[in-house]
Coordinates of C-alpha atoms and ligand atoms in Angstrom, one line a residue:
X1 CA 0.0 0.0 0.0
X2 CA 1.5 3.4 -1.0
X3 CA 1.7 5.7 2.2
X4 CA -0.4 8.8 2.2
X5 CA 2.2 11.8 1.3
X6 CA 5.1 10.0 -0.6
X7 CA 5.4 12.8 -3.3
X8 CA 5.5 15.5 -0.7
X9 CA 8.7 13.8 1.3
X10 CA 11.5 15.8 2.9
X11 CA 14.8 15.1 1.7
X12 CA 17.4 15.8 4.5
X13 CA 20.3 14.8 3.1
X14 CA 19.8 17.3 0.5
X15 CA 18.5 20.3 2.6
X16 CA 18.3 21.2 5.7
X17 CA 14.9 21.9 7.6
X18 CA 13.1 25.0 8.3
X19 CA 10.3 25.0 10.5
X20 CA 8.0 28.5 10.2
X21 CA 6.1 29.2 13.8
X22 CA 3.1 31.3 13.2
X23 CA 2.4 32.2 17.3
X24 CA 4.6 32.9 20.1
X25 CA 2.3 32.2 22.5
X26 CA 2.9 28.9 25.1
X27 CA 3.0 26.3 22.8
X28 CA 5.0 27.8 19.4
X29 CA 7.7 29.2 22.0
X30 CA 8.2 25.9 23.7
X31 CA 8.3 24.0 19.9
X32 CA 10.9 26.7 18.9
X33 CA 13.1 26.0 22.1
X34 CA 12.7 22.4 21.8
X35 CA 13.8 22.7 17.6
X36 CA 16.8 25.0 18.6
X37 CA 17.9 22.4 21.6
X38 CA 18.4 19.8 18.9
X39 CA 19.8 21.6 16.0
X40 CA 16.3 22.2 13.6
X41 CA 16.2 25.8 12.1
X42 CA 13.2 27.2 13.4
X43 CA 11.5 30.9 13.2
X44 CA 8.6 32.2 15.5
X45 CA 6.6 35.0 14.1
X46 CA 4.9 36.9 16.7
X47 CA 1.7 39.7 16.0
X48 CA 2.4 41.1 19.3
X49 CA 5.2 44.1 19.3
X50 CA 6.7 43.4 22.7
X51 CA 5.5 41.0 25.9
X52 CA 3.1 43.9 27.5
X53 CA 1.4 45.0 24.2
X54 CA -1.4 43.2 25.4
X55 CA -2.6 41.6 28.7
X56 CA -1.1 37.9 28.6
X57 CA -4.0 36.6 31.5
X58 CA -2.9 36.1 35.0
X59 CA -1.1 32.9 36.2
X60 CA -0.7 29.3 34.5
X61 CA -1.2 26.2 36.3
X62 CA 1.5 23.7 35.1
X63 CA 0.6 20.3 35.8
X64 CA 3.4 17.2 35.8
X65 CA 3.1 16.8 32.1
X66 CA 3.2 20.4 31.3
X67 CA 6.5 20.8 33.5
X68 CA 7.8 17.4 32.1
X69 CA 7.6 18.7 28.0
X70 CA 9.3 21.8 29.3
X71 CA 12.2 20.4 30.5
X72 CA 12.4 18.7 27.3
X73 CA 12.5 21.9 25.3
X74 CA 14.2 24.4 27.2
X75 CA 17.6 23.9 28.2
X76 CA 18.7 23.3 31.6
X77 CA 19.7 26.7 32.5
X78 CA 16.0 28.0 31.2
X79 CA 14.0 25.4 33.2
X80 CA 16.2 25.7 36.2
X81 CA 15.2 29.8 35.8
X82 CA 11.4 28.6 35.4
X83 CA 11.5 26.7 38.4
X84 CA 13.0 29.2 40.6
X85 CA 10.2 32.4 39.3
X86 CA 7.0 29.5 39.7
X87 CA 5.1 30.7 42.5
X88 CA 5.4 29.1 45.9
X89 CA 3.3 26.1 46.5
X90 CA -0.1 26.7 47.9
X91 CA -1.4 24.7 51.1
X92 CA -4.5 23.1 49.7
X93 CA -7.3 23.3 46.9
X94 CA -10.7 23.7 48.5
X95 CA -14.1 23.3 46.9
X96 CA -16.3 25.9 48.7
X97 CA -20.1 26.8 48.8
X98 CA -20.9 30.9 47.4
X99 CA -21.8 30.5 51.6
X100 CA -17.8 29.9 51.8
X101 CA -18.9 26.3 53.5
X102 CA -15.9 23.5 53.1
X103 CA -17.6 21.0 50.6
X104 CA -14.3 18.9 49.4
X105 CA -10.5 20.3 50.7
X106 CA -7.6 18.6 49.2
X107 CA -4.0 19.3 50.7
X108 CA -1.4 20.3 48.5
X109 CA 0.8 17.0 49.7
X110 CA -1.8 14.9 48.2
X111 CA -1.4 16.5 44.3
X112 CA 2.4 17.1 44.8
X113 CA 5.3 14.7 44.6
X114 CA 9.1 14.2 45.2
X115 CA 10.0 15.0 41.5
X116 CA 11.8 17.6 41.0
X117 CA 11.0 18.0 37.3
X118 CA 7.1 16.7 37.0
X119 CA 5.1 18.5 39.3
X120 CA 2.6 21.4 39.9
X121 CA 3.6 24.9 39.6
X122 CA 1.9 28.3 39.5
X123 CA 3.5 30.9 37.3
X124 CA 2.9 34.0 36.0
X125 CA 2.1 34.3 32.4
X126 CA 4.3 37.6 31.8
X127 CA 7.4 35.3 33.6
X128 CA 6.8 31.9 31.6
X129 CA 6.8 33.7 28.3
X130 CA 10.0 35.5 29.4
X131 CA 11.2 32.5 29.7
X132 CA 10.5 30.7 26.8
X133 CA 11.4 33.7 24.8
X134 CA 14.6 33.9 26.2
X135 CA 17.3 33.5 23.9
X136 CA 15.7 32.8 20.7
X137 CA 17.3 34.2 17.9
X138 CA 14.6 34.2 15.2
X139 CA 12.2 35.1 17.1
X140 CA 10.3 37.8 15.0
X141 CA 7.6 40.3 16.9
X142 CA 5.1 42.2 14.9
X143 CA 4.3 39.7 12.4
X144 CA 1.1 39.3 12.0
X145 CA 0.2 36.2 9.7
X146 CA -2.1 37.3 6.7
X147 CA -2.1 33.9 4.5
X148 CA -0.2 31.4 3.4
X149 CA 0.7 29.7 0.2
X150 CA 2.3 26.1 -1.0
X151 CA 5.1 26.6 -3.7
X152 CA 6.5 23.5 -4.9
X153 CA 8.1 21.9 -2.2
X154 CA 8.4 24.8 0.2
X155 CA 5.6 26.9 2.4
X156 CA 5.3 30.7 2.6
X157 CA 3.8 32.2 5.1
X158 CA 2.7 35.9 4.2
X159 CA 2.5 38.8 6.8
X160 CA 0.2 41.5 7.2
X161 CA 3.1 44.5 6.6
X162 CA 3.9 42.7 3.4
X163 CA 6.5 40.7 4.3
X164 CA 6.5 37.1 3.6
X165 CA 9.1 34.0 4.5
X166 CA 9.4 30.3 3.2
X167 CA 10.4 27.2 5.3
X168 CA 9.5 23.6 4.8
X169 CA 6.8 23.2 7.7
X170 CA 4.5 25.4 8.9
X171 CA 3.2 25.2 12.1
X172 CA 0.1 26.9 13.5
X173 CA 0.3 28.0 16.9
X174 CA -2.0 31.3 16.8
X175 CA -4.4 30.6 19.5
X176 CA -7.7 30.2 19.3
X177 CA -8.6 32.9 17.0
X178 CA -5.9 31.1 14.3
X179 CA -5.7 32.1 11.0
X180 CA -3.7 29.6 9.8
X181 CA -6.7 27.2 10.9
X182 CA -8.9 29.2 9.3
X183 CA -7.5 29.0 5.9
X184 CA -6.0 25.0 6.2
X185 CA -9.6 23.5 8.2
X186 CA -12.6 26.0 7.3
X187 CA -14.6 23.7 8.4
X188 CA -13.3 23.8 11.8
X189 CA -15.1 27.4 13.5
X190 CA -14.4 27.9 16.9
X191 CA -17.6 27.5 19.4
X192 CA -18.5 30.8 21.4
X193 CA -19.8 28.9 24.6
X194 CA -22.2 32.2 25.7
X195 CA -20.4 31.9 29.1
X196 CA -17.7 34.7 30.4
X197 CA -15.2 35.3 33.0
X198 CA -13.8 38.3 34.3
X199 CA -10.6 38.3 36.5
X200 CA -8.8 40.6 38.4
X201 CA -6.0 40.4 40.8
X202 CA -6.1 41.3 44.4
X203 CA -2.2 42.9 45.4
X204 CA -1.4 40.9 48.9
X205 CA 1.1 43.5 49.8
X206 CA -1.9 46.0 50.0
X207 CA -4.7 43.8 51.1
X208 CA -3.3 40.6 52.6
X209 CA -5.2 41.2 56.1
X210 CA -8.4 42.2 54.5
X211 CA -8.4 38.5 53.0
X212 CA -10.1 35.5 54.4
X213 CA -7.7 33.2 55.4
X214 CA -9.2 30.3 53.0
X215 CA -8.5 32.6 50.0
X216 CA -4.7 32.7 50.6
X217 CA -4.4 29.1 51.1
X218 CA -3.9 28.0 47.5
X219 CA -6.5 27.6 45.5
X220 CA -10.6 28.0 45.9
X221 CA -13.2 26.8 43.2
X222 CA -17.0 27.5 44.1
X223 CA -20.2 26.8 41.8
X224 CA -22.5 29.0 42.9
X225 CA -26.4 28.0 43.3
X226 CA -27.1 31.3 41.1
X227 CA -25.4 29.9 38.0
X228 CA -22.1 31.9 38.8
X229 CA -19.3 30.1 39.8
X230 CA -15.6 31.7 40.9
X231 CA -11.4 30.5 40.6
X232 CA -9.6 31.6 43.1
X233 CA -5.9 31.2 43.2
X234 CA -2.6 32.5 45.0
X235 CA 0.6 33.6 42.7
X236 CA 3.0 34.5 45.3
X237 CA 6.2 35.8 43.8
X238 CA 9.1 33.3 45.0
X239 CA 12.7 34.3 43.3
X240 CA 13.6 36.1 39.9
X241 CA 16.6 34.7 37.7
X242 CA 17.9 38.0 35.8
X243 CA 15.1 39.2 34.0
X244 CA 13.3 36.1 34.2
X245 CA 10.7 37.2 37.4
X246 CA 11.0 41.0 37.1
X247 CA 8.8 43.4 35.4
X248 CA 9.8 44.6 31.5
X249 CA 11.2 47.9 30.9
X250 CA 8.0 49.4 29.6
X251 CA 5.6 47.7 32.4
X252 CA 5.4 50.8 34.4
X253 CA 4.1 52.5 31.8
X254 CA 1.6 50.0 31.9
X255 CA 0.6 50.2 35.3
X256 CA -0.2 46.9 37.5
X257 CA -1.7 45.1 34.4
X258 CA 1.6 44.1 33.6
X259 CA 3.1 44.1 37.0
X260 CA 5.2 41.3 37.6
X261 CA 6.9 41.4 40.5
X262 CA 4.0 41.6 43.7
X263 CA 2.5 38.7 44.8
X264 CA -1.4 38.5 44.4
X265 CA -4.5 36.8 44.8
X266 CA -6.3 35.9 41.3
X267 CA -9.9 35.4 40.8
X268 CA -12.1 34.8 37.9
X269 CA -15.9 34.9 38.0
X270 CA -17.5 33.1 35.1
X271 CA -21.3 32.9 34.1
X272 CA -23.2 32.7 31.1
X273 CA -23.3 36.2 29.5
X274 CA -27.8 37.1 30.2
X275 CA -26.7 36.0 34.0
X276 CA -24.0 38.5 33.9
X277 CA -26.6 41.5 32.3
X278 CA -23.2 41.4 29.4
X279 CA -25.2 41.5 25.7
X280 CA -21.3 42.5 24.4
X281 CA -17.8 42.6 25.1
X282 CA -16.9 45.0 27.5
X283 CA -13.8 46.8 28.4
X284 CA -14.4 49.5 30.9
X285 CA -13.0 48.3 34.3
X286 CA -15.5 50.2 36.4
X287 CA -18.4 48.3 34.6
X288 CA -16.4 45.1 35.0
X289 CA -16.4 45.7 38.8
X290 CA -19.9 46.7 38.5
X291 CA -20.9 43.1 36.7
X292 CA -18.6 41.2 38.9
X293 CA -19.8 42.4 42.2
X294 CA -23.4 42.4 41.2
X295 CA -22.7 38.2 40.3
X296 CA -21.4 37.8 43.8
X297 CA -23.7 40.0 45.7
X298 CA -25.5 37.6 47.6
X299 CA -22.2 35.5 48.3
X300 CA -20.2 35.9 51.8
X301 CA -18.2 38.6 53.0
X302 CA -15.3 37.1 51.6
X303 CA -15.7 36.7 48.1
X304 CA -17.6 40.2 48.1
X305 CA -14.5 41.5 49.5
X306 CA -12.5 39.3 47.0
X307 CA -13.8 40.9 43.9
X308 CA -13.9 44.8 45.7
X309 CA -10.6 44.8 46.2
X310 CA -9.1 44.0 43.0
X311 CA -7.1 46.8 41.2
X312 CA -9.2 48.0 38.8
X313 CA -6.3 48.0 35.9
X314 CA -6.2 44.5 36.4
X315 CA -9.7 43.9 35.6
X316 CA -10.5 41.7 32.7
X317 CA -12.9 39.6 30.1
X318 CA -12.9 36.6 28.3
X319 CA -15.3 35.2 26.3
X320 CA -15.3 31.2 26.7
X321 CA -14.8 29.7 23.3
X322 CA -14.6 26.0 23.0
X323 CA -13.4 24.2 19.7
X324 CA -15.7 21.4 17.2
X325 CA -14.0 18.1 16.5
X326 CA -12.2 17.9 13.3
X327 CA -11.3 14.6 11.6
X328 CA -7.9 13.5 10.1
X329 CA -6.9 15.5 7.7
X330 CA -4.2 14.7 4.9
X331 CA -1.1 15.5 6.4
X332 CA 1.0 17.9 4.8
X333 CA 3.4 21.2 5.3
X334 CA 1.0 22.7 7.1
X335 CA 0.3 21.4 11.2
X336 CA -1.2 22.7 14.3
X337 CA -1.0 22.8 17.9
X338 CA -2.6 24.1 21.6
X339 CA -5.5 26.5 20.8
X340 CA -5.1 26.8 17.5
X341 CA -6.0 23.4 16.9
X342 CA -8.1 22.2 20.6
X343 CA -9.1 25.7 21.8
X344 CA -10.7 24.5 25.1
X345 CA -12.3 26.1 28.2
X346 CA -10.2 27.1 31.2
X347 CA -12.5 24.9 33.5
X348 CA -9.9 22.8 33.8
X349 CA -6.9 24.8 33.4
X350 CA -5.1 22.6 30.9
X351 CA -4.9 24.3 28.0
X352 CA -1.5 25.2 28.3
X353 CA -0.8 21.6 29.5
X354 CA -2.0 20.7 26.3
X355 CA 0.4 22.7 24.2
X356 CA 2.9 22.2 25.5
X357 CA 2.0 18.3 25.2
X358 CA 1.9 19.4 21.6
X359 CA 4.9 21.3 21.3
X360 CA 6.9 18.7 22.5
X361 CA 5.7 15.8 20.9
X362 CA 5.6 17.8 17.2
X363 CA 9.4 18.5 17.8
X364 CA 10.6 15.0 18.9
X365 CA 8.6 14.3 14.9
X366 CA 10.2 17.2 13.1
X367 CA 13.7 16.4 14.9
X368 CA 13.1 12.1 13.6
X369 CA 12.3 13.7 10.0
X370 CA 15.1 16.2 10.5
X371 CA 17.7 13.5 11.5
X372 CA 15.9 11.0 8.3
X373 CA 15.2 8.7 11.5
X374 CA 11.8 8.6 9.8
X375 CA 10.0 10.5 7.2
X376 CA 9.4 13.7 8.5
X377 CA 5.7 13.5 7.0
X378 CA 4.6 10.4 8.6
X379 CA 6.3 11.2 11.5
X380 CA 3.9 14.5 11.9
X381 CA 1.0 12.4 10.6
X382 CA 1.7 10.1 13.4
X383 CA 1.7 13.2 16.3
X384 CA -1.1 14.8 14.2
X385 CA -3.2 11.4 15.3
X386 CA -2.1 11.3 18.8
X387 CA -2.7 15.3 19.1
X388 CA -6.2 15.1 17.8
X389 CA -7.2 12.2 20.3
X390 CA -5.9 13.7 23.5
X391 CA -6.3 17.2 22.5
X392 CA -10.0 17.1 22.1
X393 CA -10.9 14.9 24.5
X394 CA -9.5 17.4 27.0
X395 CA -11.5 20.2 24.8
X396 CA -14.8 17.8 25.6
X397 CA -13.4 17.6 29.2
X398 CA -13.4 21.6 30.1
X399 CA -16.8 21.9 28.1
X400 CA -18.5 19.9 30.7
X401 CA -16.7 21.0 33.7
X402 CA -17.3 24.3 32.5
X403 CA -21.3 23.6 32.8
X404 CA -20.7 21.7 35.4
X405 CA -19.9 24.9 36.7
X406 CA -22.5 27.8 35.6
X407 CA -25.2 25.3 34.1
X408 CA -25.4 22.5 36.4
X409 CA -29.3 23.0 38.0
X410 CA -30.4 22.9 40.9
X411 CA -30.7 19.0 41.3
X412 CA -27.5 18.2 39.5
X413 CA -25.4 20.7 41.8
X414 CA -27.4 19.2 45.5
X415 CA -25.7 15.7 43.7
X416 CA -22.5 17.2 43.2
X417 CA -22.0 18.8 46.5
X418 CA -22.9 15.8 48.2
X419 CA -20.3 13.9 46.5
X420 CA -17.7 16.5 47.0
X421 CA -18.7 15.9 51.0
X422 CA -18.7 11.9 51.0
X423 CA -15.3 12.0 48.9
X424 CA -13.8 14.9 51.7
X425 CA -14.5 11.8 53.8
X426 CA -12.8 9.0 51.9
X427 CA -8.9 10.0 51.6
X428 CA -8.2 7.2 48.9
X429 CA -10.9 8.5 46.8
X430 CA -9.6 12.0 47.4
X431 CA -6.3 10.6 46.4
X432 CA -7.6 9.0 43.1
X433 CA -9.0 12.6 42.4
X434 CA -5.7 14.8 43.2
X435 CA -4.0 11.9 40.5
X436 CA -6.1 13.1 38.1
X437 CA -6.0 17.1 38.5
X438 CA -4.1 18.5 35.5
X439 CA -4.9 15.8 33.0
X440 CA -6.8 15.7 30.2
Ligands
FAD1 C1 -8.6 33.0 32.0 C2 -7.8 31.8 31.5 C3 -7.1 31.0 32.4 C4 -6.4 29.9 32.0 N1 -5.7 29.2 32.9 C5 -5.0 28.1 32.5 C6 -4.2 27.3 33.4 O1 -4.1 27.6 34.6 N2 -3.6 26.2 32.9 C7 -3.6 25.8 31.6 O2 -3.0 24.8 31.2 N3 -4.3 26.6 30.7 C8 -5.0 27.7 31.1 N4 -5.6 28.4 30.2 C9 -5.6 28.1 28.7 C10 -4.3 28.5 28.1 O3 -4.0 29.9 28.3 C11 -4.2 28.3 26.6 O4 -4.7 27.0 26.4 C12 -2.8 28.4 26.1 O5 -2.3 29.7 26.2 C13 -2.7 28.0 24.6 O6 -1.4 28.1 24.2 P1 -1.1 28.4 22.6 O7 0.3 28.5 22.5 O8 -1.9 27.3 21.8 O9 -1.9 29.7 22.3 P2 -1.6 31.2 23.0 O10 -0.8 31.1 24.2 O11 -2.9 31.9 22.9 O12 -0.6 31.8 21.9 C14 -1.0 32.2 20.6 C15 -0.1 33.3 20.1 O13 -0.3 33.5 18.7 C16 -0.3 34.9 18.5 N5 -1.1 35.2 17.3 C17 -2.4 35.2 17.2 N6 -2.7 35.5 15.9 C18 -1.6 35.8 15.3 C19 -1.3 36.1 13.9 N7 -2.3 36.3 13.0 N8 0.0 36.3 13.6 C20 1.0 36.0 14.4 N9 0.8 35.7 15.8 C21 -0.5 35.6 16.1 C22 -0.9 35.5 19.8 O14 -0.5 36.9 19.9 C23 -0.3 34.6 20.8 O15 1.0 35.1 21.3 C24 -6.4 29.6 30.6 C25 -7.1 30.4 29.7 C26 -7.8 31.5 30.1 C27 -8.5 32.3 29.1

């Protein structure tokens, strides 16, 4: 039987590879440090003009996985720096009622291990891109991707300021808005799930006493009987390495929205937009205090003093998209990864996980086809496969914690919050669930 791309085959031995990056977001950085670590030419181009031109989200929950594909790509001295910025370890993750009642509490011990590579970590967003930025030589900011083209045995990838460049692979690793998907799987629209967050951060060094004690202990999740339902997690700062921890040059400019260097308290209050009284985006921070203390106005004290205190330039939106199942698609010089390709809620917060799943397995195929350990083309087939199981059957995961969350009823949320009590009670069931908390 013929295999499915022979006439499109990579010839190492007569040329060697260039891997184009379209997205210098989580997942493309990680690809490009894991391509450079073995030797593969590889170029990132980036629409964003520097790392504050737009708000990068709070902080990142890096599960074993997550932390293992880093180590992979990054070289030791860059994952040693990682380490050292994550946030310190919380105590506990506790499930709560909107009355701040104790339904399920599991201590941190119980999620983390002895490994000093695969483990939880909290990091800033601003900090891990520093990180996987660092270094990179081709790393090209401002370039937005317009199109791209196949000519002959090459790819070019066309950018909006006119510009264009050619490579051999093409890898899309946009996000969830991608272009590059857009144009290679039409068919693939990405799913606007009605549901919105808005976050803020709470500054400890301002507000620390003000706090309930629950709210600094790590991490809080609550799915509120009124269809709202609130993330609650600690980032406190631990070390910087260099620049890797600190704030960028033009960040007080900014002001605290890019702020990198105070420890905080996040939160994110999520509910379906007619809950929220939100018919459209919006921007304003004082009407996104508004909506978010309105959601939690019957709540306790504590979460109403939660959302007050956050500084208003922090204050954010985020519509919850959610991507459709694609089937295989011929492989050729054009792949994907993360959000680009499995665009998923943050219900579970794994999206990142799963890019950098992505970005480490599409290198270890582009480095085989590199090195003509196998062809390149069925060596990306073969992750393409692999990606498309896992990736969106994490996507189908967060969808349904996500209503889980703001769509439960009545009934289905008395169920689930008795559960959440009988398994507080039963520590090997608790320790079956704290095994599964950052996979897909
Ligand atoms: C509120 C919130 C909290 C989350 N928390 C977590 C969490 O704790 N843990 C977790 O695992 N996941 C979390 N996620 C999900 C996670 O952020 C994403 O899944 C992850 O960032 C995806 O990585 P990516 O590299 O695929 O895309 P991104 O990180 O989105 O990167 C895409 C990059 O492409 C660039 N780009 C876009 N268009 C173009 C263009 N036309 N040309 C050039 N460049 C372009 C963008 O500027 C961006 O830099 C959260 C998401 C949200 C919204």
């Amino acid at each position: 039987m013929n295999a499915p791309y022979p006439t499109r085959s990579f010839d190492a031995a007569t040329s060697p590879l260039r891997v184009l990056i379209i997205g210098g977001g989580i997942g493309g950085l990680a690809l490009a440090q894991g391509l450079r670590r073995e030797g593969v030419s590889a170029a990132v181009y980036e629409r964003d003009t520097s790392l504050t031109s737009r708000l990068q989200g709070y902080r990142v929950h890096i599960s074993p996985g997550g932390s293992r594909a880093l180590h992979e790509c990054l070289p030791p001295h860059l994952f040693d720096a990682f380490d050292r910025t994550c946030g310190k370890p919380g105590r506990a993750i506790h499930f709560l009622t909107e009355r701040m009642r104790p339904l399920l509490s599991i201590a941190a011990d119980m999620v983390t291990n002895d490994d000093a590579i695969a483990r939880h970590r909290s990091v800033s967003r601003i900090t891990l891109r520093q990180v996987l930025m660092a270094e990179l030589a081709e790393l090209h900011l401002g370039k937005a991707f317009a199109r791209y083209e196949e000519r002959g045995d090459k790819v070019v990838a066309h950018f909006e300021d006119g510009t264009s460049a050619e490579g051999d692979i093409l890898v899309a690793a946009d996000g969830a808005g991608s272009r590059v998907r857009r144009q290679f799987l039409p068919d693939a629209p990405l799913i606007d799930t009605g549901v919105v967050a808005i976050g803020g951060k709470v500054f400890l060094d301002e507000h620390r006493a003000q706090l309930a004690p629950k709210l600094l202990d790590g991490m809080c999740l609550v799915a509120g009987r009124d269809g709202v339902c609130l993330f609650v997690a600690m980032q406190e700062v631990n070390d910087v390495a260099g620049p890797i921890g600190a704030n960028e040059a033009d960040s007080v400019q900014s002001g605290a929205v890019f702020e990198n260097t105070r420890s905080y308290v996040m939160w994110g209050v999520g509910a379906k937009r007619a809950r929220l009284g939100m018919d459209a985006d919006e921007h304003d921070p004082a009407r996104l205090a508004a909506i978010a203390t309105h959601a939690v106005a019957g709540w306790a004290p504590g979460f109403r003093t939660l959302v007050a205190l956050a500084d208003p330039s922090t204050l954010s939106q985020f519509a919850i998209r959610t991507s459709t199942v694609v089937g295989p698609w011929p492989t050729g010089r054009v792949t994907l990864l993360g959000d680009a390709i499995h665009a998923m809620t943050p219900y579970r917060g794994i999206g990142a996980n799963m890019a950098l799943e992505d970005a480490v397995r599409l290198k270890r195929a582009i480095v085989a086809g590199a090195r003509r350990e196998r062809d390149l083309f069925a060596a990306v087939a073969a992750y393409e496969s692999e990606m498309r199981d896992y990736g969106f059957r994490a996507a189908g995961n967060s969808l349904r914690a996500m209503r889980q969350s703001v769509d439960a009823g009545a009934l289905s949320l008395t169920a689930q919050r008795l559960m959440f009590r009988a398994i507080d009670r039963l520590p090997p069931v608790k320790r079956w669930m704290a095994s599964r908390m950052g996979r897909d």
